[in-house]
Amino acid sequence: RRTAEQKLTGFIVGLRDRLKRLGGSSVTIPLAMSRQDIADYLGLTIETVSRTVTALTASRTILVVPGGLRILDAPKLEEAAAS
């Protein structure tokens, strides 16, 4: 059973890897999904997704930018996804 942080970080790492394979940037990830869409996809509540994004931003792992997010600390993100 995975925690909300593991689910969300795994989702972000998966998007980054998919984008990288398509030749895109592996640092800034465009998100066409709302937080509600992400919550539904991961089986979480929107509040949990918002809290987790806030925690990842506070720990300087990601940065929310217009239209997506930027990975600031890839090793930390990957570690959180793998735990």
Coordinates of N, CA, C and O in Angstrom, one line a residue:
R1 N 0.8 -1.2 0.0 CA 0.0 0.0 0.0 C 0.9 1.2 0.0 O 1.8 1.4 0.8
R2 N 0.6 2.1 -0.9 CA 1.5 3.3 -1.1 C 0.8 4.6 -0.4 O -0.4 4.7 -0.4
T3 N 1.7 5.4 0.1 CA 1.2 6.7 0.7 C 0.8 7.7 -0.4 O 1.2 7.5 -1.6
A4 N 0.1 8.7 0.0 CA -0.2 9.8 -1.0 C 1.0 10.4 -1.6 O 1.0 10.6 -2.8
E5 N 2.1 10.6 -0.8 CA 3.3 11.2 -1.3 C 3.9 10.2 -2.4 O 4.4 10.7 -3.4
Q6 N 3.9 9.0 -2.1 CA 4.5 8.0 -3.0 C 3.7 7.9 -4.3 O 4.3 7.9 -5.4
K7 N 2.4 8.0 -4.2 CA 1.5 8.0 -5.4 C 1.8 9.2 -6.2 O 2.0 9.1 -7.5
L8 N 1.8 10.4 -5.6 CA 2.0 11.6 -6.4 C 3.4 11.8 -6.9 O 3.5 12.1 -8.1
T9 N 4.4 11.5 -6.2 CA 5.7 11.5 -6.7 C 6.0 10.5 -7.8 O 6.6 10.8 -8.8
G10 N 5.4 9.3 -7.7 CA 5.5 8.3 -8.7 C 4.8 8.8 -10.0 O 5.3 8.6 -11.1
F11 N 3.7 9.5 -9.8 CA 3.0 10.0 -11.0 C 3.8 11.1 -11.7 O 4.0 11.1 -12.9
I12 N 4.4 12.0 -10.9 CA 5.3 13.0 -11.5 C 6.5 12.5 -12.2 O 6.9 12.9 -13.3
V13 N 7.1 11.5 -11.5 CA 8.3 10.8 -12.1 C 7.9 10.1 -13.4 O 8.6 10.2 -14.4
G14 N 6.8 9.5 -13.4 CA 6.3 8.8 -14.6 C 6.0 9.8 -15.8 O 6.4 9.5 -16.9
L15 N 5.4 10.9 -15.5 CA 5.2 12.0 -16.5 C 6.5 12.5 -17.0 O 6.7 12.7 -18.2
R16 N 7.5 12.7 -16.1 CA 8.8 13.2 -16.5 C 9.4 12.2 -17.5 O 10.0 12.6 -18.5
D17 N 9.4 11.0 -17.1 CA 10.1 9.9 -17.9 C 9.4 9.8 -19.3 O 10.1 9.7 -20.3
R18 N 8.1 9.9 -19.3 CA 7.3 9.8 -20.6 C 7.7 11.0 -21.5 O 7.9 10.9 -22.7
L19 N 7.7 12.2 -20.9 CA 8.0 13.4 -21.6 C 9.4 13.3 -22.2 O 9.7 13.7 -23.3
K20 N 10.3 12.8 -21.3 CA 11.8 12.7 -21.7 C 11.9 11.8 -23.0 O 12.6 12.1 -23.9
R21 N 11.2 10.6 -22.9 CA 11.2 9.7 -24.1 C 10.7 10.3 -25.3 O 11.1 10.0 -26.4
L22 N 9.8 11.3 -25.2 CA 9.2 12.0 -26.4 C 10.1 13.2 -26.8 O 9.7 13.9 -27.7
G23 N 11.2 13.4 -26.1 CA 12.1 14.4 -26.5 C 11.8 15.8 -25.8 O 12.4 16.8 -26.2
G24 N 11.0 15.8 -24.8 CA 10.7 17.1 -24.1 C 11.7 17.3 -23.0 O 12.5 16.5 -22.7
S25 N 11.4 18.4 -22.3 CA 12.2 18.8 -21.1 C 11.9 17.8 -20.0 O 10.8 17.4 -19.8
S26 N 12.9 17.5 -19.2 CA 12.7 16.6 -18.1 C 12.7 17.4 -16.8 O 12.7 16.8 -15.7
V27 N 12.7 18.7 -16.9 CA 12.7 19.6 -15.7 C 11.4 20.2 -15.5 O 10.8 20.2 -14.4
T28 N 10.8 20.8 -16.6 CA 9.5 21.5 -16.5 C 8.5 20.6 -17.1 O 8.6 20.2 -18.3
I29 N 7.5 20.2 -16.4 CA 6.5 19.3 -16.8 C 5.1 20.0 -17.0 O 4.6 20.5 -16.0
P30 N 4.6 20.1 -18.2 CA 3.3 20.7 -18.4 C 2.2 19.8 -17.9 O 2.3 18.5 -18.1
L31 N 1.3 20.3 -17.2 CA 0.1 19.5 -16.7 C -1.2 20.0 -17.3 O -1.6 21.1 -17.0
A32 N -1.8 19.1 -18.1 CA -3.1 19.5 -18.6 C -4.2 19.0 -17.7 O -5.4 19.2 -18.1
M33 N -3.9 18.5 -16.6 CA -4.8 18.0 -15.6 C -5.0 18.9 -14.5 O -4.0 19.5 -14.0
S34 N -6.2 19.0 -13.9 CA -6.4 19.8 -12.7 C -6.0 19.0 -11.5 O -5.8 17.7 -11.6
R35 N -5.9 19.6 -10.4 CA -5.6 18.8 -9.2 C -6.8 17.8 -8.9 O -6.5 16.7 -8.4
Q36 N -8.0 18.1 -9.2 CA -9.1 17.2 -9.1 C -8.9 16.0 -10.0 O -9.2 14.9 -9.6
D37 N -8.5 16.2 -11.3 CA -8.3 15.1 -12.2 C -7.1 14.2 -11.7 O -7.2 13.0 -11.8
I38 N -6.1 14.8 -11.2 CA -5.0 14.1 -10.6 C -5.4 13.2 -9.4 O -5.1 12.1 -9.3
A39 N -6.2 13.9 -8.6 CA -6.7 13.2 -7.4 C -7.6 12.0 -7.8 O -7.4 10.9 -7.3
D40 N -8.5 12.2 -8.8 CA -9.3 11.1 -9.2 C -8.5 10.0 -9.9 O -8.7 8.8 -9.6
Y41 N -7.5 10.3 -10.6 CA -6.6 9.3 -11.3 C -5.8 8.5 -10.3 O -5.7 7.3 -10.4
L42 N -5.4 9.2 -9.2 CA -4.6 8.5 -8.2 C -5.4 7.9 -7.0 O -4.8 7.2 -6.2
G43 N -6.7 8.1 -7.0 CA -7.5 7.6 -6.0 C -7.4 8.3 -4.7 O -7.4 7.7 -3.6
L44 N -7.1 9.6 -4.8 CA -6.9 10.5 -3.6 C -8.0 11.6 -3.6 O -8.7 11.7 -4.6
T45 N -8.0 12.3 -2.5 CA -8.9 13.5 -2.5 C -8.1 14.7 -3.0 O -6.9 14.7 -2.9
I46 N -8.8 15.7 -3.4 CA -8.2 16.9 -3.9 C -7.4 17.6 -2.8 O -6.4 18.2 -3.0
E47 N -8.0 17.5 -1.6 CA -7.3 18.1 -0.4 C -5.9 17.4 -0.2 O -4.9 18.1 0.1
T48 N -5.9 16.1 -0.3 CA -4.7 15.4 -0.1 C -3.6 15.7 -1.2 O -2.5 15.9 -0.9
V49 N -4.1 15.8 -2.4 CA -3.2 16.2 -3.5 C -2.6 17.6 -3.2 O -1.4 17.8 -3.3
S50 N -3.5 18.5 -2.8 CA -3.1 19.9 -2.6 C -2.1 20.0 -1.4 O -1.0 20.7 -1.5
R51 N -2.4 19.2 -0.3 CA -1.4 19.2 0.8 C -0.1 18.6 0.4 O 1.0 19.1 0.8
T52 N -0.1 17.6 -0.4 CA 1.1 16.9 -0.8 C 1.9 17.8 -1.7 O 3.2 17.9 -1.6
V53 N 1.3 18.5 -2.6 CA 2.0 19.4 -3.5 C 2.6 20.5 -2.7 O 3.7 20.9 -2.9
T54 N 1.8 21.0 -1.7 CA 2.4 22.1 -0.8 C 3.6 21.6 -0.1 O 4.6 22.3 0.1
A55 N 3.5 20.4 0.4 CA 4.7 19.8 1.2 C 5.9 19.6 0.3 O 7.0 19.9 0.7
L56 N 5.7 19.2 -1.0 CA 6.8 19.0 -1.9 C 7.4 20.4 -2.3 O 8.6 20.5 -2.5
T57 N 6.5 21.4 -2.4 CA 7.0 22.7 -2.7 C 7.8 23.3 -1.5 O 8.9 23.9 -1.7
A58 N 7.3 23.1 -0.3 CA 8.0 23.6 0.9 C 9.3 22.9 1.1 O 10.3 23.6 1.6
S59 N 9.4 21.7 0.7 CA 10.7 21.0 0.8 C 11.6 21.2 -0.4 O 12.7 20.6 -0.5
R60 N 11.2 22.1 -1.3 CA 12.0 22.5 -2.5 C 12.3 21.3 -3.4 O 13.3 21.3 -4.0
T61 N 11.3 20.4 -3.5 CA 11.4 19.3 -4.4 C 10.9 19.7 -5.7 O 11.4 19.3 -6.8
I62 N 9.7 20.4 -5.7 CA 9.1 20.8 -7.0 C 8.7 22.3 -6.8 O 8.7 22.8 -5.7
L63 N 8.4 22.9 -7.9 CA 7.9 24.3 -7.9 C 6.7 24.3 -8.9 O 6.9 23.9 -10.0
V64 N 5.6 24.8 -8.4 CA 4.4 24.9 -9.2 C 4.6 26.2 -10.1 O 4.9 27.3 -9.6
V65 N 4.5 26.0 -11.4 CA 4.6 27.1 -12.4 C 3.3 27.2 -13.2 O 2.6 26.2 -13.2
P66 N 3.0 28.3 -13.9 CA 1.8 28.3 -14.7 C 1.8 27.2 -15.7 O 2.7 27.0 -16.5
G67 N 0.7 26.4 -15.7 CA 0.6 25.3 -16.6 C 1.3 24.1 -16.3 O 1.3 23.1 -17.1
G68 N 1.9 24.0 -15.2 CA 2.6 22.7 -14.9 C 3.5 22.8 -13.6 O 3.1 23.6 -12.7
L69 N 4.6 22.1 -13.6 CA 5.5 22.1 -12.4 C 6.9 21.9 -12.9 O 7.1 21.3 -13.9
R70 N 7.8 22.4 -12.0 CA 9.2 22.3 -12.3 C 9.9 21.4 -11.2 O 9.6 21.6 -10.1
I71 N 10.7 20.4 -11.6 CA 11.4 19.6 -10.7 C 12.6 20.3 -10.3 O 13.5 20.6 -11.1
L72 N 12.8 20.6 -9.0 CA 13.9 21.2 -8.4 C 15.0 20.2 -7.9 O 16.2 20.5 -7.9
D73 N 14.5 19.1 -7.4 CA 15.4 18.1 -6.8 C 15.0 16.7 -7.2 O 14.2 16.0 -6.6
A74 N 15.5 16.3 -8.4 CA 15.1 15.1 -9.0 C 15.4 13.9 -8.2 O 14.6 13.0 -8.0
P75 N 16.6 13.8 -7.6 CA 17.0 12.6 -6.7 C 16.0 12.5 -5.5 O 15.6 11.4 -5.2
K76 N 15.7 13.6 -4.9 CA 14.7 13.6 -3.8 C 13.4 13.1 -4.2 O 12.7 12.3 -3.5
L77 N 12.9 13.6 -5.4 CA 11.6 13.2 -5.9 C 11.6 11.7 -6.2 O 10.7 11.0 -5.9
E78 N 12.7 11.2 -6.9 CA 12.8 9.8 -7.2 C 12.8 8.9 -5.9 O 12.2 7.8 -5.9
E79 N 13.5 9.4 -4.9 CA 13.6 8.6 -3.7 C 12.2 8.5 -3.0 O 11.8 7.5 -2.5
A80 N 11.5 9.6 -3.0 CA 10.1 9.6 -2.4 C 9.2 8.7 -3.2 O 8.4 8.0 -2.6
A81 N 9.4 8.7 -4.5 CA 8.5 7.8 -5.3 C 8.8 6.3 -5.1 O 8.0 5.5 -5.1
A82 N 10.1 6.0 -4.8 CA 10.5 4.6 -4.7 C 10.3 4.1 -3.3 O 10.3 2.9 -3.1
S83 N 10.2 5.0 -2.3 CA 10.1 4.4 -0.9 C 8.8 3.7 -0.7 O 7.8 3.8 -1.3

